[in-house]
XYZ file of C-alpha atoms in Angstrom:
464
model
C 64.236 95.643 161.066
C 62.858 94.724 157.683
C 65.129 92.669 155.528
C 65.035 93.545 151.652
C 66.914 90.699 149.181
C 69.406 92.089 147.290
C 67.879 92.142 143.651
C 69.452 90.136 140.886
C 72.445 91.424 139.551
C 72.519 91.453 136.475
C 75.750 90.464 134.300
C 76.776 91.250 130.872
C 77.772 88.941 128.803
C 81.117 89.796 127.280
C 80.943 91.389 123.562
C 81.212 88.858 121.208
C 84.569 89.719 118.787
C 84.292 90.637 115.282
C 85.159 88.452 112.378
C 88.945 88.631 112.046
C 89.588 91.724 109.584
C 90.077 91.358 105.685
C 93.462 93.098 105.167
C 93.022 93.460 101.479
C 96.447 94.044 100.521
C 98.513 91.452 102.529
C 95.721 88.533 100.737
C 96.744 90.038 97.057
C 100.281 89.720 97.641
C 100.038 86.380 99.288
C 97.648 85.687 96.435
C 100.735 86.590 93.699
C 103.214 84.806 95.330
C 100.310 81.822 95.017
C 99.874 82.187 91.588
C 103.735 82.319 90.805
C 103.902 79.217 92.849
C 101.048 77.788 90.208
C 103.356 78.835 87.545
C 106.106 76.943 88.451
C 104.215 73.755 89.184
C 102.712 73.435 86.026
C 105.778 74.307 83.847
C 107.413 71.392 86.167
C 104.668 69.201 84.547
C 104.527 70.353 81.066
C 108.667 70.368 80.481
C 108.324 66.862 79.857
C 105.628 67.154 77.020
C 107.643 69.800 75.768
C 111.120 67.563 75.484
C 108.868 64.574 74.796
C 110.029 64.499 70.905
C 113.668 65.076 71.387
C 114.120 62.935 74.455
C 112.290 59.723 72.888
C 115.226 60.321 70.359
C 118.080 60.575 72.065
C 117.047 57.846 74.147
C 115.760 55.685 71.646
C 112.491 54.737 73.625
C 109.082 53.885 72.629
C 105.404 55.786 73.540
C 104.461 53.359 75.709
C 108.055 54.073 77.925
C 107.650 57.484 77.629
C 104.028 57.323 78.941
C 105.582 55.109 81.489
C 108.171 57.922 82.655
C 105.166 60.395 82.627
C 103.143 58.502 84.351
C 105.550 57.827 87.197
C 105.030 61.666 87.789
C 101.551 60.651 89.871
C 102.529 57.887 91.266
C 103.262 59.373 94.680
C 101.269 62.141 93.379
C 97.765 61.320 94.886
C 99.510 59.571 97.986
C 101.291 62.924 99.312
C 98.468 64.865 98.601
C 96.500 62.712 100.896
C 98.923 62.615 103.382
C 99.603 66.201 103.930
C 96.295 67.241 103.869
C 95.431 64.776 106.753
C 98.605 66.356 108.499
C 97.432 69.828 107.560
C 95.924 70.415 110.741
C 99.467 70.216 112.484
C 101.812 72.271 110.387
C 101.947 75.860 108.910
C 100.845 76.532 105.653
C 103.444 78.459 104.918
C 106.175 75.837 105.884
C 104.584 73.189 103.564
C 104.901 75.497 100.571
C 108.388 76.170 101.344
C 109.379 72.169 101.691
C 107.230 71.684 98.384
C 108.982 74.277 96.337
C 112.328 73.753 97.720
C 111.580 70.005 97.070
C 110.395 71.062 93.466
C 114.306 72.415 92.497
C 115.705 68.841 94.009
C 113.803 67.032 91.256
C 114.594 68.904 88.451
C 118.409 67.807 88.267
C 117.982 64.071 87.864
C 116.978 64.766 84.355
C 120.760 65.951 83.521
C 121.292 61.972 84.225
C 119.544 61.679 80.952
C 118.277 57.711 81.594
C 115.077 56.051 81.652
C 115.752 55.448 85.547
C 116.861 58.574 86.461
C 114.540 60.505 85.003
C 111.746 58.390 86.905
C 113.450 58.969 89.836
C 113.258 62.344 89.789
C 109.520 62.656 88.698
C 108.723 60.422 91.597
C 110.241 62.795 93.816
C 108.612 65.972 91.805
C 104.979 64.503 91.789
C 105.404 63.747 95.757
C 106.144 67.364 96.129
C 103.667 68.395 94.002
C 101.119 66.238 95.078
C 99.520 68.646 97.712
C 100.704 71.882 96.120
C 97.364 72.767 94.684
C 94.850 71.713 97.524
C 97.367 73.247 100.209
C 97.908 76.629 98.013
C 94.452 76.627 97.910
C 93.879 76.038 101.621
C 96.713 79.023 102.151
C 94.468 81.367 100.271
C 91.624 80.457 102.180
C 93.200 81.741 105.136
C 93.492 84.806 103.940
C 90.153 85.285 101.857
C 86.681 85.212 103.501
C 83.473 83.285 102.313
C 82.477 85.393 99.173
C 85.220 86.647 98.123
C 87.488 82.926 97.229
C 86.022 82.312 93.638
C 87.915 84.756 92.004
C 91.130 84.257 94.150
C 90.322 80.245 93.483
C 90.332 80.959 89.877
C 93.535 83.295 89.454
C 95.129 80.203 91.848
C 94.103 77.826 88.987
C 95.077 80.589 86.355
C 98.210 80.483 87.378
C 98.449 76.831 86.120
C 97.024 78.154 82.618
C 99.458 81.153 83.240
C 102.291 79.040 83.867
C 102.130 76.315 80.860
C 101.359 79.597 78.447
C 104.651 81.267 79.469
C 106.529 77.978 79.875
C 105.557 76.264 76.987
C 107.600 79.483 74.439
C 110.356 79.687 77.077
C 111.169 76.120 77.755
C 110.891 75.405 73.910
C 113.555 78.013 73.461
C 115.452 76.601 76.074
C 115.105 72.461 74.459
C 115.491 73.843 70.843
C 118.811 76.102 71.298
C 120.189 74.689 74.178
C 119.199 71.068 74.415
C 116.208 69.695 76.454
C 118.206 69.352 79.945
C 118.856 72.643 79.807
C 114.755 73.512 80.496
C 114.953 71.627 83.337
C 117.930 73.436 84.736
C 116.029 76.617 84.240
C 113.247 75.191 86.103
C 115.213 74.115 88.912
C 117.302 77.797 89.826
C 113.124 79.460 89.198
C 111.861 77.095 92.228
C 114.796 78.086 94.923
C 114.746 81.694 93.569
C 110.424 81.326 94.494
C 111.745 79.906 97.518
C 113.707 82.517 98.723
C 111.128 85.361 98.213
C 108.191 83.459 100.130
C 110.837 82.900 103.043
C 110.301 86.570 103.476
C 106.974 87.399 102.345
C 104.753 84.223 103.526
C 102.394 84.070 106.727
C 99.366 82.066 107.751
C 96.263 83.994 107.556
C 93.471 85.098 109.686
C 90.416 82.588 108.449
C 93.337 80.019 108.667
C 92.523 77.218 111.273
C 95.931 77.557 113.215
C 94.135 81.528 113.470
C 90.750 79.517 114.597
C 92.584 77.262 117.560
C 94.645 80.561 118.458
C 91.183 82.690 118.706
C 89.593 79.362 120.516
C 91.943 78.871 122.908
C 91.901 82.832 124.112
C 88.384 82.523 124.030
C 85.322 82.010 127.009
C 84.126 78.301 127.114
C 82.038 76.809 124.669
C 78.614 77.269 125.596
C 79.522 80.340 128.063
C 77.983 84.000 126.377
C 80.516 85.968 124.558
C 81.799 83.046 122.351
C 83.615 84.240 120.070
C 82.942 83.651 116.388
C 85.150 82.256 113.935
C 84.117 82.740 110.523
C 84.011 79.207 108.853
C 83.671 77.195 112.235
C 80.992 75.042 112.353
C 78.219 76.969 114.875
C 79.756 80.184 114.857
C 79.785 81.187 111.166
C 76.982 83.466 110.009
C 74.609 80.989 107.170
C 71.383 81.769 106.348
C 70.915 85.268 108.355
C 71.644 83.407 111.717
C 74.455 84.217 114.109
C 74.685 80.920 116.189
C 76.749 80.775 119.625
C 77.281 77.558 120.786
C 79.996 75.402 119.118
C 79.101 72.685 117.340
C 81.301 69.655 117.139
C 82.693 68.901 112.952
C 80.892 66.275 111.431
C 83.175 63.021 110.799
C 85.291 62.786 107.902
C 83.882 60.233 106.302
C 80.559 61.852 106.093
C 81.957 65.047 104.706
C 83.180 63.016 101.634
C 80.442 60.920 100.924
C 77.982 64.046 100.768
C 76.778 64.455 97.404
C 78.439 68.260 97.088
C 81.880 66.625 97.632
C 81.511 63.537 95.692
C 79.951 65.706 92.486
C 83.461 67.847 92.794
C 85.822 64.867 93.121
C 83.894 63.646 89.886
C 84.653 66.901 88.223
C 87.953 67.142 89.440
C 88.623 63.709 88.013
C 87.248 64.424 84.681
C 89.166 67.586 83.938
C 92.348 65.980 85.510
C 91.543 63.020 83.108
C 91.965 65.580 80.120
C 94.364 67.138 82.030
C 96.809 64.029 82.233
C 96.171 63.694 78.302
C 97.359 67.072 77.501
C 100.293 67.428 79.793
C 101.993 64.292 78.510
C 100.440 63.983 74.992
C 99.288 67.469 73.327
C 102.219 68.581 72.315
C 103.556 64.982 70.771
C 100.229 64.588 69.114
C 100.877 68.660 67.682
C 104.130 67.512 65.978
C 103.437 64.120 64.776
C 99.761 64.148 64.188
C 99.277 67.715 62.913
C 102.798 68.087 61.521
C 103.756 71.511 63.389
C 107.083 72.443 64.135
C 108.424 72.201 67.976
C 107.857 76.202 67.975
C 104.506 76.032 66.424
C 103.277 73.634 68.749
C 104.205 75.570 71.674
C 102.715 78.365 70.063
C 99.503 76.532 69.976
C 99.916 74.902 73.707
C 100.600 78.250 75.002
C 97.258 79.698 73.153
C 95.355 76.438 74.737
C 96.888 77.701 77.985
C 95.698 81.403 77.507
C 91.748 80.286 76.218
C 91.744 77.966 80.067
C 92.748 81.374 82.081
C 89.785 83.624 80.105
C 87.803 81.091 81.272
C 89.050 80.478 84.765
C 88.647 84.546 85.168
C 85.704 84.870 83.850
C 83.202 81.668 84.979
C 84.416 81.782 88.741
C 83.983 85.496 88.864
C 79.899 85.260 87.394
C 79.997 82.778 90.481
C 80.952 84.801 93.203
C 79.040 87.629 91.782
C 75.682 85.485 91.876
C 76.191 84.437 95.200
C 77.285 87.869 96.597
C 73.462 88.889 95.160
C 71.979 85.278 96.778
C 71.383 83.441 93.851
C 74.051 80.262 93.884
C 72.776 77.088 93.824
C 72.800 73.834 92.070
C 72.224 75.352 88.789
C 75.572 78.181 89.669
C 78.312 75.622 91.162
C 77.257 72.087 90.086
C 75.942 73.004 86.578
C 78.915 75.167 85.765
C 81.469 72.450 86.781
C 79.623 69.359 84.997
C 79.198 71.872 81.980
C 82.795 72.314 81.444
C 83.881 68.852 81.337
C 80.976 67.735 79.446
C 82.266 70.312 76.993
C 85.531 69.332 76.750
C 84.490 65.332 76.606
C 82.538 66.553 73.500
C 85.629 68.178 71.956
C 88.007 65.572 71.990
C 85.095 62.916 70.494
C 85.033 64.958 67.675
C 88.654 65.647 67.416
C 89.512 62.658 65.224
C 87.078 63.044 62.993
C 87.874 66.267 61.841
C 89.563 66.892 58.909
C 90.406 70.441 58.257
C 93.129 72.271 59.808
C 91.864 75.266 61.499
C 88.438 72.793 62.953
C 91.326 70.416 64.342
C 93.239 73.116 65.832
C 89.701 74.436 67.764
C 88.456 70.867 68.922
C 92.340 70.934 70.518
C 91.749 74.614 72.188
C 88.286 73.382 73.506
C 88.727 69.793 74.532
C 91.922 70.986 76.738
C 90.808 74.505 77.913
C 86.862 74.122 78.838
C 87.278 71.601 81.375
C 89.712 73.876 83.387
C 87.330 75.728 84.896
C 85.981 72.755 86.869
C 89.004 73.036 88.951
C 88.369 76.128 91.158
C 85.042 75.560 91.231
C 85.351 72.224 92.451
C 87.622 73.804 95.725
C 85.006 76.064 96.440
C 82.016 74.123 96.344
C 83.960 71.699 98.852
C 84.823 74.576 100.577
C 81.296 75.774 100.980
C 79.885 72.197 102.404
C 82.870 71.752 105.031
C 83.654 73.575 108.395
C 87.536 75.209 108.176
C 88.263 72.972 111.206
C 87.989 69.906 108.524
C 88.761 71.940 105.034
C 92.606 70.493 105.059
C 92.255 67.334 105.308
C 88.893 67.185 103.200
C 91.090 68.849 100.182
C 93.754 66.609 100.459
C 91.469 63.592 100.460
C 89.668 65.622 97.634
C 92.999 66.680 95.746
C 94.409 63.080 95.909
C 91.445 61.130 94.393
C 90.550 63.918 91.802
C 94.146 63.942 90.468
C 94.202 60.093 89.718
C 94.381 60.100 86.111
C 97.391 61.122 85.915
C 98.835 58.125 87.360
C 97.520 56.203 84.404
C 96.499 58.073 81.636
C 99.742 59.124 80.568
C 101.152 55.577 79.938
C 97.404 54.232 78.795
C 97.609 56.701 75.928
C 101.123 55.769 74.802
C 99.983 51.895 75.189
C 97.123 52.600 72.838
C 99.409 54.666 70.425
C 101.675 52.091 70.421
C 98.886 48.938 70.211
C 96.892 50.327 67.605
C 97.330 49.944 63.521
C 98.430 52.974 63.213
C 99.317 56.443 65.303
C 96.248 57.924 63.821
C 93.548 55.467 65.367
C 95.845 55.006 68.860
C 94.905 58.133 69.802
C 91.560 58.316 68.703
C 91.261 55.522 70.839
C 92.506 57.624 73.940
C 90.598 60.469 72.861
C 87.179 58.560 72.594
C 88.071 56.768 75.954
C 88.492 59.811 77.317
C 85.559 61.457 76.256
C 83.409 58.518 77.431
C 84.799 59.039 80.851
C 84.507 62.797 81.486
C 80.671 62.663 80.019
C 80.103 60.279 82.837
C 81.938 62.952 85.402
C 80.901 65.556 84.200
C 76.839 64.589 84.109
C 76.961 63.077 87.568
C 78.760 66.194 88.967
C 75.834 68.635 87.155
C 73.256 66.246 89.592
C 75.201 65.714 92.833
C 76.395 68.927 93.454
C 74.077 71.005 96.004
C 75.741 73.080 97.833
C 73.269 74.680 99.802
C 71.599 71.726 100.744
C 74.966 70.056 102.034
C 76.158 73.244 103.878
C 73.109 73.568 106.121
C 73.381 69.323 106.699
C 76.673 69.276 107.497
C 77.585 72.802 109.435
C 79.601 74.374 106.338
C 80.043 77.926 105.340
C 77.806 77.616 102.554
């Protein structure tokens, strides 16, 4: 009896899973409730410009205490923000926005106090909370955006800053002009809990998120095995450069995520327009009043118009971005030009600013030096975002977020030192301005030649 061998049977691998699904209108409304979120944190920043004038005299305190009580905003600032985006891994993104905001109302009341002590106090606490709001609001959006569709959601995020000082800066000047300056930071406080309250019910985690990654991972076959499935934005499983790997591929360390060029270029960038940033929050509308003798309203008026030239921008810029790269043309000369561009800008603005002499040319060095530079900040988040794999983009951003907002810690009390220092008011802050021009050419340049994208994505297992 002849024996046959059974022939080889053959097995199918199991069918690899789709990308999660884009639901389009869940992201929008997560991506409003962001933006009102953005709102709120920058009117928490720019009450204290706004009561600057009013508050120095009821207290009877000089610049350089003022820019001391400013400053003390950051102090915990960058520290937080590195510390919860290490953590960031571990906790839900919507949780941390609900501590933050809830945290955000806390810090507001210390200023009813009305002393130099209290009212550090309470923007040590507010800077803490803020500290990761923008990196981890960002890293919430993420979750629910895909690769090629965040620039515009990254830039509306960021709008919502511009949004928020434009509608603040009117509203809380009403607020410090007919009702005394504590009174804005009442108003502040009850807008955070009542945020609070509505995200309690609305907020989720998203699909791209990485606590959606480990929940897809751990129902998934081995790594290795066929019928991996693929997590968009996971290092070896993420579709770059028309290939659709299937093995997993273990995340680069952190340390040499942040030392690529890609990431360094946007910290440098990030620091620049924070530098100008820092100035404007605590200084602009001071300098508006005593400098360019405008009324309290009149300044706001032109803060608020500052404010609204920074979102045109932030809509416009990181939209031509997406749209470039959706037709495969980003690059160096797309995300590294267009972020070293706008501070470069802005550096050039505020050089000139004391120099000018005429109204209206004072008024547009102002709009330029503290509007151009915003669009650096979005960008900078998504070229990051484009060199490292999700499983690392939390803790990268926080690490990111922490040492691009360090001007604030300083800059604030350096320009009231140099105010106060100088022969007159005049040259103190031309002094501050040319300082800080100096420094965001040098960001600004080295960002326009570091940042590569592209080149750092394929090197280090990113979405690109």
């Amino acid at each position: 009896m002849a024996v046959h061998p059974l022939p080889p049977r053959r097995t199918s691998a199991p069918e690899t899973p789709d990308p999660p699904a884009y639901d389009r209108r869940r992201a929008w409304l997560i991506l409003a409730m962001v933006v009102a979120f953005m709102m709120i944190n920058y009117a928490d920043k720019s009450v204290l410009g706004l009561a600057a004038v009013p508050l120095m005299d009821e207290l009877a305190i000089d610049k350089s205490t003022y820019g001391l009580i400013s400053s003390s905003f950051y102090v915990l600032f960058s520290v937080s923000g590195l510390v919860v985006g290490l953590l960031s891994a571990r906790w839900s993104t919507r949780t941390m926005l609900l501590v933050m905001a809830a945290l955000w109302a806390v810090a507001q009341l210390p200023a009813l106090v009305a002393t130099v002590p209290a009212l550090v106090a309470g923007r040590l606490l507010l800077g803490a909370a803020e500290g990761p709001a923008a990196s981890m609001s960002m890293h919430t959006l993420y979750g629910w955006f895909p690769p090629g569709r965040r620039g515009m959601p990254s830039a509306l995020q960021i709008g919502g800053a511009a949004l928020g000082t434009a509608v603040a800066a009117p509203v809380l000047t009403w607020f410090i002009v007919n009702l005394g300056w504590r009174s804005a930071f009442v108003a502040l406080a009850i807008t955070s809990a009542a945020w609070c309250l509505v995200w309690y019910a609305v907020g989720k985690d998203g699909p791209y998120s990485a606590a959606a990654q480990r929940s897809a991972a751990g129902a998934a076959p081995a790594s290795g095995t066929p019928g991996t499935p693929r997590t968009p934005g996971t290092p070896g499983t993420g579709e770059r450069n028309g290939t659709r790997p299937t093995a997993e591929v273990p995340a680069p360390p952190l340390s040499r995520l942040l030392l690529s060029g890609t990431v360094v270029g946007s910290v440098l960038s990030a620091f620049g327009s924070h530098w100008a940033l820092a100035v404007s929050s605590a200084w602009l509308p001071v300098y508006l009043q005593t400098q360019l003798d405008l009324t309290a309203s009149t300044a706001s008026v032109a803060v608020s118009a500052v404010s609204v030239l920074s979102l045109l921008l932030l809509l416009s810029v990181p939209a031509l971005v997406d749209r470039r790269k959706r037709h495969g043309r980003a690059g160096r000369a797309v995300d590294g030009i267009a972020q070293g561009a706008a501070v470069l800008v802005s550096g050039a603005a505020l050089a000139l600013l004391p120099f000018a002499e005429q109204r209206a040319a004072q008024l547009a060095l102002v709009a330029v030096a503290f509007a151009a530079h915003a669009v650096a900040i979005p960008l900078h988040y998504v070229t990051t975002a484009a060199v490292v794999p999700a499983a690392r983009r939390g803790p990268v951003f926080g690490v990111v977020a922490a040492t691009g907002t360090l001007p604030g810690m300083f800059v604030p009390y350096l320009t009231g030192h140099l105010v106060d220092g100088a022969a007159s008011e005049a040259t103190g802050y031309a002094i501050a301005f040319l300082l800080s021009a100096a420094v965001m050419a040098v960001c600004g340049a080295v960002a326009m030649l570091a940042i590569r994208p592209d080149r750092d994505a394929r090197a280090l297992g990113g979405e690109g």
